[in-house]
Tab-separated table of N, CA and C in Angstrom:
chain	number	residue	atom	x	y	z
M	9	UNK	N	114.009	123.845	75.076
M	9	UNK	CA	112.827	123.097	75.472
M	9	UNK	C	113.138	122.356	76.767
M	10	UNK	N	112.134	122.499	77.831
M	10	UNK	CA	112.630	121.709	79.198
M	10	UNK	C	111.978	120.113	78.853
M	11	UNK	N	113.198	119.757	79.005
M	11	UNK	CA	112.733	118.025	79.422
M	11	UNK	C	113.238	117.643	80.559
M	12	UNK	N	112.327	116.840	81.161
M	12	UNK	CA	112.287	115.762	82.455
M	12	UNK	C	112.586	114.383	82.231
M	13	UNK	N	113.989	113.482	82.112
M	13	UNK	CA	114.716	112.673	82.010
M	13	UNK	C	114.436	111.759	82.746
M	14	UNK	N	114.194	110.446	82.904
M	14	UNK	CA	113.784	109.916	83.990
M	14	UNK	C	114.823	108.129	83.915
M	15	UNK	N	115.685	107.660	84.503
M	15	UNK	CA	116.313	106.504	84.254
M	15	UNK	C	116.130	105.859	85.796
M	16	UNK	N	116.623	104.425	85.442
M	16	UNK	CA	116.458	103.637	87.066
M	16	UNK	C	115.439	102.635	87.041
M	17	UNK	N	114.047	102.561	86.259
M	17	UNK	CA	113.782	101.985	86.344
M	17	UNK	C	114.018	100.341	85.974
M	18	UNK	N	113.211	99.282	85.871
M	18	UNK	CA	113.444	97.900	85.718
M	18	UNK	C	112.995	96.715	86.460
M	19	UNK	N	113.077	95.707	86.833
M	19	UNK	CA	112.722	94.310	87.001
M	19	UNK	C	113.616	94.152	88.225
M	20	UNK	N	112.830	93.700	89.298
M	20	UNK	CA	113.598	93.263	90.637
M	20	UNK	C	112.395	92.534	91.441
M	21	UNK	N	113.368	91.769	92.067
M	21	UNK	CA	112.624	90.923	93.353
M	21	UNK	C	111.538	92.002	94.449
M	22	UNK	N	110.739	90.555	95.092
M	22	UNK	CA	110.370	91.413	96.184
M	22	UNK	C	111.247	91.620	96.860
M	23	UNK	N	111.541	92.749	97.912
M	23	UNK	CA	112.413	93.098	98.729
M	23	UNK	C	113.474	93.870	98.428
M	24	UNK	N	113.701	93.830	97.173
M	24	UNK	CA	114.433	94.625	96.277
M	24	UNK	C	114.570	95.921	96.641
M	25	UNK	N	115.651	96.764	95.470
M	25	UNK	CA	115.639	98.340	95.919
M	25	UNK	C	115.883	98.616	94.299
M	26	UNK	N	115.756	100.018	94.082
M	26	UNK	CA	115.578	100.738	93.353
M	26	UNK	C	115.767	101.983	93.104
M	27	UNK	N	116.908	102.495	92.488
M	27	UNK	CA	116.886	104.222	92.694
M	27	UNK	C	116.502	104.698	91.212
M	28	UNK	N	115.270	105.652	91.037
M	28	UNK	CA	115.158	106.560	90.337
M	28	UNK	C	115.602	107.953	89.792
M	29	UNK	N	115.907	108.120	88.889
M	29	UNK	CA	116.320	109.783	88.712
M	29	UNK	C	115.367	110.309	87.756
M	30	UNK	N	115.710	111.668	87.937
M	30	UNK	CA	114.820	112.585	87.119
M	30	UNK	C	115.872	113.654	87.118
M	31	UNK	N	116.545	114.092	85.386
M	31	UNK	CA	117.210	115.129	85.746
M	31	UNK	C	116.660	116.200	84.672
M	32	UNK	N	116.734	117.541	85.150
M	32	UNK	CA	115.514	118.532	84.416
M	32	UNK	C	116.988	118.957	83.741
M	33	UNK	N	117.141	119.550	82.153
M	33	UNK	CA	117.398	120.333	80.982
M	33	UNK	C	116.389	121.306	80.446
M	34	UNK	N	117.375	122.137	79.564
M	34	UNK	CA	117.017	122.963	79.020
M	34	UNK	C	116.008	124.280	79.314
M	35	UNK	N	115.953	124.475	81.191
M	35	UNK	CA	115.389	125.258	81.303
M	35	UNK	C	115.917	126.709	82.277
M	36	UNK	N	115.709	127.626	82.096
M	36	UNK	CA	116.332	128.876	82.653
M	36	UNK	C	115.935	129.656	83.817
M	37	UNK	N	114.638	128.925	84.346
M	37	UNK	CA	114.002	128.894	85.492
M	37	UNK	C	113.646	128.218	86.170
M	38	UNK	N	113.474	128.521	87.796
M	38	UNK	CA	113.400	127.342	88.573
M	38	UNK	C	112.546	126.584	88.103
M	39	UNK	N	112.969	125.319	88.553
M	39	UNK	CA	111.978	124.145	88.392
M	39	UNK	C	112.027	123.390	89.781
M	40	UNK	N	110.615	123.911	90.089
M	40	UNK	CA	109.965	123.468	91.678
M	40	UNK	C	109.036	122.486	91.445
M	41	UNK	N	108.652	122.339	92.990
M	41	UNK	CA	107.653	121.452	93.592
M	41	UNK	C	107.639	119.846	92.622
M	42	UNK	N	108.872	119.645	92.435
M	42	UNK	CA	109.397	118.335	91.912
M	42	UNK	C	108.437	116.817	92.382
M	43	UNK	N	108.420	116.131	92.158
M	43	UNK	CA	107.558	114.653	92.722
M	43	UNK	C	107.404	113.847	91.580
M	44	UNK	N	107.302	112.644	92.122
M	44	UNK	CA	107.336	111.126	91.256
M	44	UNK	C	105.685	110.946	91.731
M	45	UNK	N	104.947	110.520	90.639
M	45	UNK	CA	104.084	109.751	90.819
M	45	UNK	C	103.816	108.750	90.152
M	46	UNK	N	103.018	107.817	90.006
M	46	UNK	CA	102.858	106.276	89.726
M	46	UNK	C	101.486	106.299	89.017
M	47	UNK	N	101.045	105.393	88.054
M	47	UNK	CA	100.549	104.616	87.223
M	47	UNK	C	100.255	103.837	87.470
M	48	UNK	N	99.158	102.585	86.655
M	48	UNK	CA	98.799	101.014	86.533
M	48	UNK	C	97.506	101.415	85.502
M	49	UNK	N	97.287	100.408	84.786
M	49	UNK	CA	95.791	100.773	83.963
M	49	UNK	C	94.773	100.723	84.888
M	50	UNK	N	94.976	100.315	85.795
M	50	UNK	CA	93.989	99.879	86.775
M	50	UNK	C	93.537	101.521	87.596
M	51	UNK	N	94.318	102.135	87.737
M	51	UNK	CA	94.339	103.291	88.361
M	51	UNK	C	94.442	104.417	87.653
M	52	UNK	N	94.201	106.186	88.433
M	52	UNK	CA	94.404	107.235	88.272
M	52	UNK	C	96.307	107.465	88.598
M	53	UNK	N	96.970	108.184	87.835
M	53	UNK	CA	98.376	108.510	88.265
M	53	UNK	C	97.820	109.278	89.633
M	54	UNK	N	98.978	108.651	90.390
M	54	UNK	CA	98.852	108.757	92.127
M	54	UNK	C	100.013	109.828	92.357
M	55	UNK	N	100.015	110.444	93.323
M	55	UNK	CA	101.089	110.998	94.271
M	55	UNK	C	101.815	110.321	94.861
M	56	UNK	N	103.277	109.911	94.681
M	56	UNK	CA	104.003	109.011	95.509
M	56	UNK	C	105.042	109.602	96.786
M	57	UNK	N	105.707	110.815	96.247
M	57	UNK	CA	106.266	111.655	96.865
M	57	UNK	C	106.563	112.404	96.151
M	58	UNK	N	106.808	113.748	97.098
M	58	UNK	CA	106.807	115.124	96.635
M	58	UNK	C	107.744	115.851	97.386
M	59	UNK	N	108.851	116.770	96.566
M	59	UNK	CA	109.845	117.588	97.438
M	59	UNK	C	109.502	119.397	96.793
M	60	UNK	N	108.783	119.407	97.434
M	60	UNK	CA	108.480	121.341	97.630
M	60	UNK	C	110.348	121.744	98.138
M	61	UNK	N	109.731	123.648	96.834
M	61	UNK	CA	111.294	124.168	97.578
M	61	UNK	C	111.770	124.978	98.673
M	62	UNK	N	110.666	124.870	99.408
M	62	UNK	CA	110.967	125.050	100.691
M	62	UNK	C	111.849	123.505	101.436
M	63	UNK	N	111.695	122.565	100.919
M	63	UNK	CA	112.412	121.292	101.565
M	63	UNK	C	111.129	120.307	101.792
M	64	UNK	N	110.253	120.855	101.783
M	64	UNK	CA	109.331	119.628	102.641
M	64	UNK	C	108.758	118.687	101.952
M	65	UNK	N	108.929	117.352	102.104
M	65	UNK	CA	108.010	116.432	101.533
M	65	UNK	C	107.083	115.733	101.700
M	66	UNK	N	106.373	115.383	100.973
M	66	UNK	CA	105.352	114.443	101.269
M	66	UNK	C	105.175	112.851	100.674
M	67	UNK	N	104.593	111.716	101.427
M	67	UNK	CA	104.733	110.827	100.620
M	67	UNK	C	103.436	109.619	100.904
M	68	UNK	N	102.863	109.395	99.983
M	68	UNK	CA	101.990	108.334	100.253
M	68	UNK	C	102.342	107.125	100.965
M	69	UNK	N	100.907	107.294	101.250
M	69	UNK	CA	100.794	106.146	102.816
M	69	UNK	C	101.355	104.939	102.246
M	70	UNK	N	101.246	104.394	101.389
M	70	UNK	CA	101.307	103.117	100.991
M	70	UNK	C	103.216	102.665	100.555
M	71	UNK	N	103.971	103.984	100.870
M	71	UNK	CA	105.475	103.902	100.146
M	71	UNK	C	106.091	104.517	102.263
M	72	UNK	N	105.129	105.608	103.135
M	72	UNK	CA	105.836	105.655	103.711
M	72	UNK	C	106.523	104.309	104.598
M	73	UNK	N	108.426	105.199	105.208
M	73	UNK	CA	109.288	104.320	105.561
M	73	UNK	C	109.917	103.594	104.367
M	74	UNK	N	109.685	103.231	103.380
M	74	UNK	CA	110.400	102.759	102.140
M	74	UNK	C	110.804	103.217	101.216
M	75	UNK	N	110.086	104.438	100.709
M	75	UNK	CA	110.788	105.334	99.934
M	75	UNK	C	110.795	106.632	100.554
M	76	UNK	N	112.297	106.926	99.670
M	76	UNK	CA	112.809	108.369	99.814
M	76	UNK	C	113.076	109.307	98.410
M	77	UNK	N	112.752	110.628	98.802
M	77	UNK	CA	112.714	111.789	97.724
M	77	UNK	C	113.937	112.583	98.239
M	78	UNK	N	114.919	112.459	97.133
M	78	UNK	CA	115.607	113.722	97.442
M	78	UNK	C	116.751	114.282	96.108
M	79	UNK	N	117.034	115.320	96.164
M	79	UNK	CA	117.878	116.275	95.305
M	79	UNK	C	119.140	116.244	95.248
M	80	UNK	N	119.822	116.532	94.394
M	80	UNK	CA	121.357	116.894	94.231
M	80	UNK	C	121.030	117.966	93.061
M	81	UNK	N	120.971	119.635	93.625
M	81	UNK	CA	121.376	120.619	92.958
M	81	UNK	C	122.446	121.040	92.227
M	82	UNK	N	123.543	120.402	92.121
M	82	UNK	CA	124.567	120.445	91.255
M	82	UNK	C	124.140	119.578	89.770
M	83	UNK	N	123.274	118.396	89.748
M	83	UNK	CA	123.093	117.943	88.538
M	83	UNK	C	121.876	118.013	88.447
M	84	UNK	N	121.303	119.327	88.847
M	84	UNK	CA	119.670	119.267	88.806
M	84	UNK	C	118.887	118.090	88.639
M	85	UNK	N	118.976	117.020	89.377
M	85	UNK	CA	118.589	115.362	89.761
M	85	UNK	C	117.548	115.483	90.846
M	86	UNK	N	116.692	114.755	90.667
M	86	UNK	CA	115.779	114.435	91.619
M	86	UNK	C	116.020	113.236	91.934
M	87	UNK	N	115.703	112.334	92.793
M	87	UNK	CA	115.674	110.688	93.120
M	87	UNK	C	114.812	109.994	93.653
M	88	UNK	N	114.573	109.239	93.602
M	88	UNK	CA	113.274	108.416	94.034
M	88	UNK	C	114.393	106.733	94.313
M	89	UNK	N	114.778	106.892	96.229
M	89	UNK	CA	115.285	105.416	96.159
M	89	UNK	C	113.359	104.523	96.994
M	90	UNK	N	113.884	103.348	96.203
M	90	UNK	CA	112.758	102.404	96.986
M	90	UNK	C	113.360	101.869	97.111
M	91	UNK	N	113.008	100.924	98.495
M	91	UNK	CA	113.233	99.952	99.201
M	91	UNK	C	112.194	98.961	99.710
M	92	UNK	N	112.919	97.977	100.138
M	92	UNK	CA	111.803	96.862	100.471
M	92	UNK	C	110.708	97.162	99.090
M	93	UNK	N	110.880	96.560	97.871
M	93	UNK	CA	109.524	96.792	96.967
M	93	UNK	C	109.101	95.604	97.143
M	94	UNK	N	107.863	95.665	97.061
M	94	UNK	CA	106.731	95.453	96.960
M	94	UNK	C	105.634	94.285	95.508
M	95	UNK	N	105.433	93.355	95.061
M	95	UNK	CA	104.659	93.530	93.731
M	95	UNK	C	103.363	94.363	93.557
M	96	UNK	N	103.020	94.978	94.394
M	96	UNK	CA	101.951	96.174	94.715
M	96	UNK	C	102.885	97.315	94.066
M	97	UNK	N	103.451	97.633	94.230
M	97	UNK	CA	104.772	98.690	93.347
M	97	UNK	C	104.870	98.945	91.944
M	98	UNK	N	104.628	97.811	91.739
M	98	UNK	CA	104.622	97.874	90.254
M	98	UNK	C	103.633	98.925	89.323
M	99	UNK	N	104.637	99.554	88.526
M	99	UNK	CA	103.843	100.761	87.844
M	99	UNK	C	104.705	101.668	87.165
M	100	UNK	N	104.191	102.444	85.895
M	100	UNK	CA	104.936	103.289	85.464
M	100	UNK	C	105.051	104.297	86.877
M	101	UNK	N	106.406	105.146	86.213
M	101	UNK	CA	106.459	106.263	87.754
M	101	UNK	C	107.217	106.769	86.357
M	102	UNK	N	106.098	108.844	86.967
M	102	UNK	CA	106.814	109.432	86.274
M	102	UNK	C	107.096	110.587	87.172
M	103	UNK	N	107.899	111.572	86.237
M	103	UNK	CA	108.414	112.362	87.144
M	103	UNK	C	107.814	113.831	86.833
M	104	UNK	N	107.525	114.922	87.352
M	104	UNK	CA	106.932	115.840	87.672
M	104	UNK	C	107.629	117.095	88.168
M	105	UNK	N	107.443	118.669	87.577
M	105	UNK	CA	108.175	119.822	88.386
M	105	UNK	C	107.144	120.375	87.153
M	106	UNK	N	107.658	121.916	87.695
M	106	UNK	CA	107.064	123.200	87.191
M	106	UNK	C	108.228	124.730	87.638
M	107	UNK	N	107.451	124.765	86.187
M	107	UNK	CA	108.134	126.624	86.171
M	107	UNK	C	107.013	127.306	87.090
M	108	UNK	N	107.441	128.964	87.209
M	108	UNK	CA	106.332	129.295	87.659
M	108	UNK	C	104.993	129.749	86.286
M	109	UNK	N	104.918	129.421	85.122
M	109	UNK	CA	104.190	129.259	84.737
M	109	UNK	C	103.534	128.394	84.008
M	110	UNK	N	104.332	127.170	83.659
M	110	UNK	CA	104.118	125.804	83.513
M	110	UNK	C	104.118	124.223	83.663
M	111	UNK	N	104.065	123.289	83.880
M	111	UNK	CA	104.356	122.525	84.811
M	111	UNK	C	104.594	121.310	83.412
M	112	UNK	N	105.605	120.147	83.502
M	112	UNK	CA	106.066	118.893	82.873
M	112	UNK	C	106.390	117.855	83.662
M	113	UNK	N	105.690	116.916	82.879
M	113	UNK	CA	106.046	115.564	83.100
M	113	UNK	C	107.017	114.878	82.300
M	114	UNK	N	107.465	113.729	83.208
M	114	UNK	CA	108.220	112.821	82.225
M	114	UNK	C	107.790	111.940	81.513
M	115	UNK	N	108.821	111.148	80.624
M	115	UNK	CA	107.889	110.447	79.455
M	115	UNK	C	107.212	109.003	80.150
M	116	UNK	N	108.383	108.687	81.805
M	116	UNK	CA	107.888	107.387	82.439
M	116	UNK	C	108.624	106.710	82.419
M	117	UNK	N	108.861	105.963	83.799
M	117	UNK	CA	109.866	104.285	83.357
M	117	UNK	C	109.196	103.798	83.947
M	118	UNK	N	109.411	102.188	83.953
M	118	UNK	CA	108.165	101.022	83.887
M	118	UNK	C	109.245	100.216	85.383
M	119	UNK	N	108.707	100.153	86.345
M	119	UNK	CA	109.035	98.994	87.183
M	119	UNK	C	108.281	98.205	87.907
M	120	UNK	N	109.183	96.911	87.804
M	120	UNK	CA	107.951	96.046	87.892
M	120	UNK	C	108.811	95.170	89.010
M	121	UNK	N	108.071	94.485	89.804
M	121	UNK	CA	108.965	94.334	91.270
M	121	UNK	C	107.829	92.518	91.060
M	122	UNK	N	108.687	91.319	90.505
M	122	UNK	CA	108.523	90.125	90.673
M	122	UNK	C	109.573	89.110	91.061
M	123	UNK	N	109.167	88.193	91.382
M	123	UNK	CA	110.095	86.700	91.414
M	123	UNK	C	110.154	86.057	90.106
């Protein structure tokens, strides 16, 4: 069964940093077009950034310059570092990939960026 692992999150200042992981198991095919997106009750889950396997990413306006998306293929890991956060930040963030015929999410970690 593929699961999407997700640790890192937690409680930090403004200005703070934060690294996320996401590491994919149990699956025997690629797992592409990887990306973290974000939560609040207040909202629809958003697009935060996205690493296609061609390399290219994308990342919402509101994170570019502060966060970064990137991989380590040896522990099939994704990452999500933030920087400079924000209390606008605050939100579940989950993590996201697909086979080529199905696509999973993670279960979510909760960060919350206060004084």
């Amino acid at each position: 069964q593929v699961q999407l692992v997700e640790s890192g999150g937690g409680l930090v200042q403004p200005g703070g940093s934060l690294r996320l992981s996401c590491t994919v198991s149990g699956s025997i095919m690629r797992i592409s077009d990887m990306a973290w997106y974000r939560q609040t009750p207040e909202n629809q889950r958003a697009l935060v950034a996205k690493f296609t396997r061609d390399g290219n990413t994308t990342y919402a306006d509101s994170v570019k310059g502060r966060f970064t998306i990137s991989r380590d293929n040896a522990k099939n890991t994704v990452y999500l570092q933030m920087n400079s956060l924000k209390p606008e930040d605050t939100a579940v963030y989950y993590c996201y990939g697909r086979s080529p015929v199905q696509f999973y999410w993670g279960q979510g970690t909760q960060v919350t960026v206060s004084s």
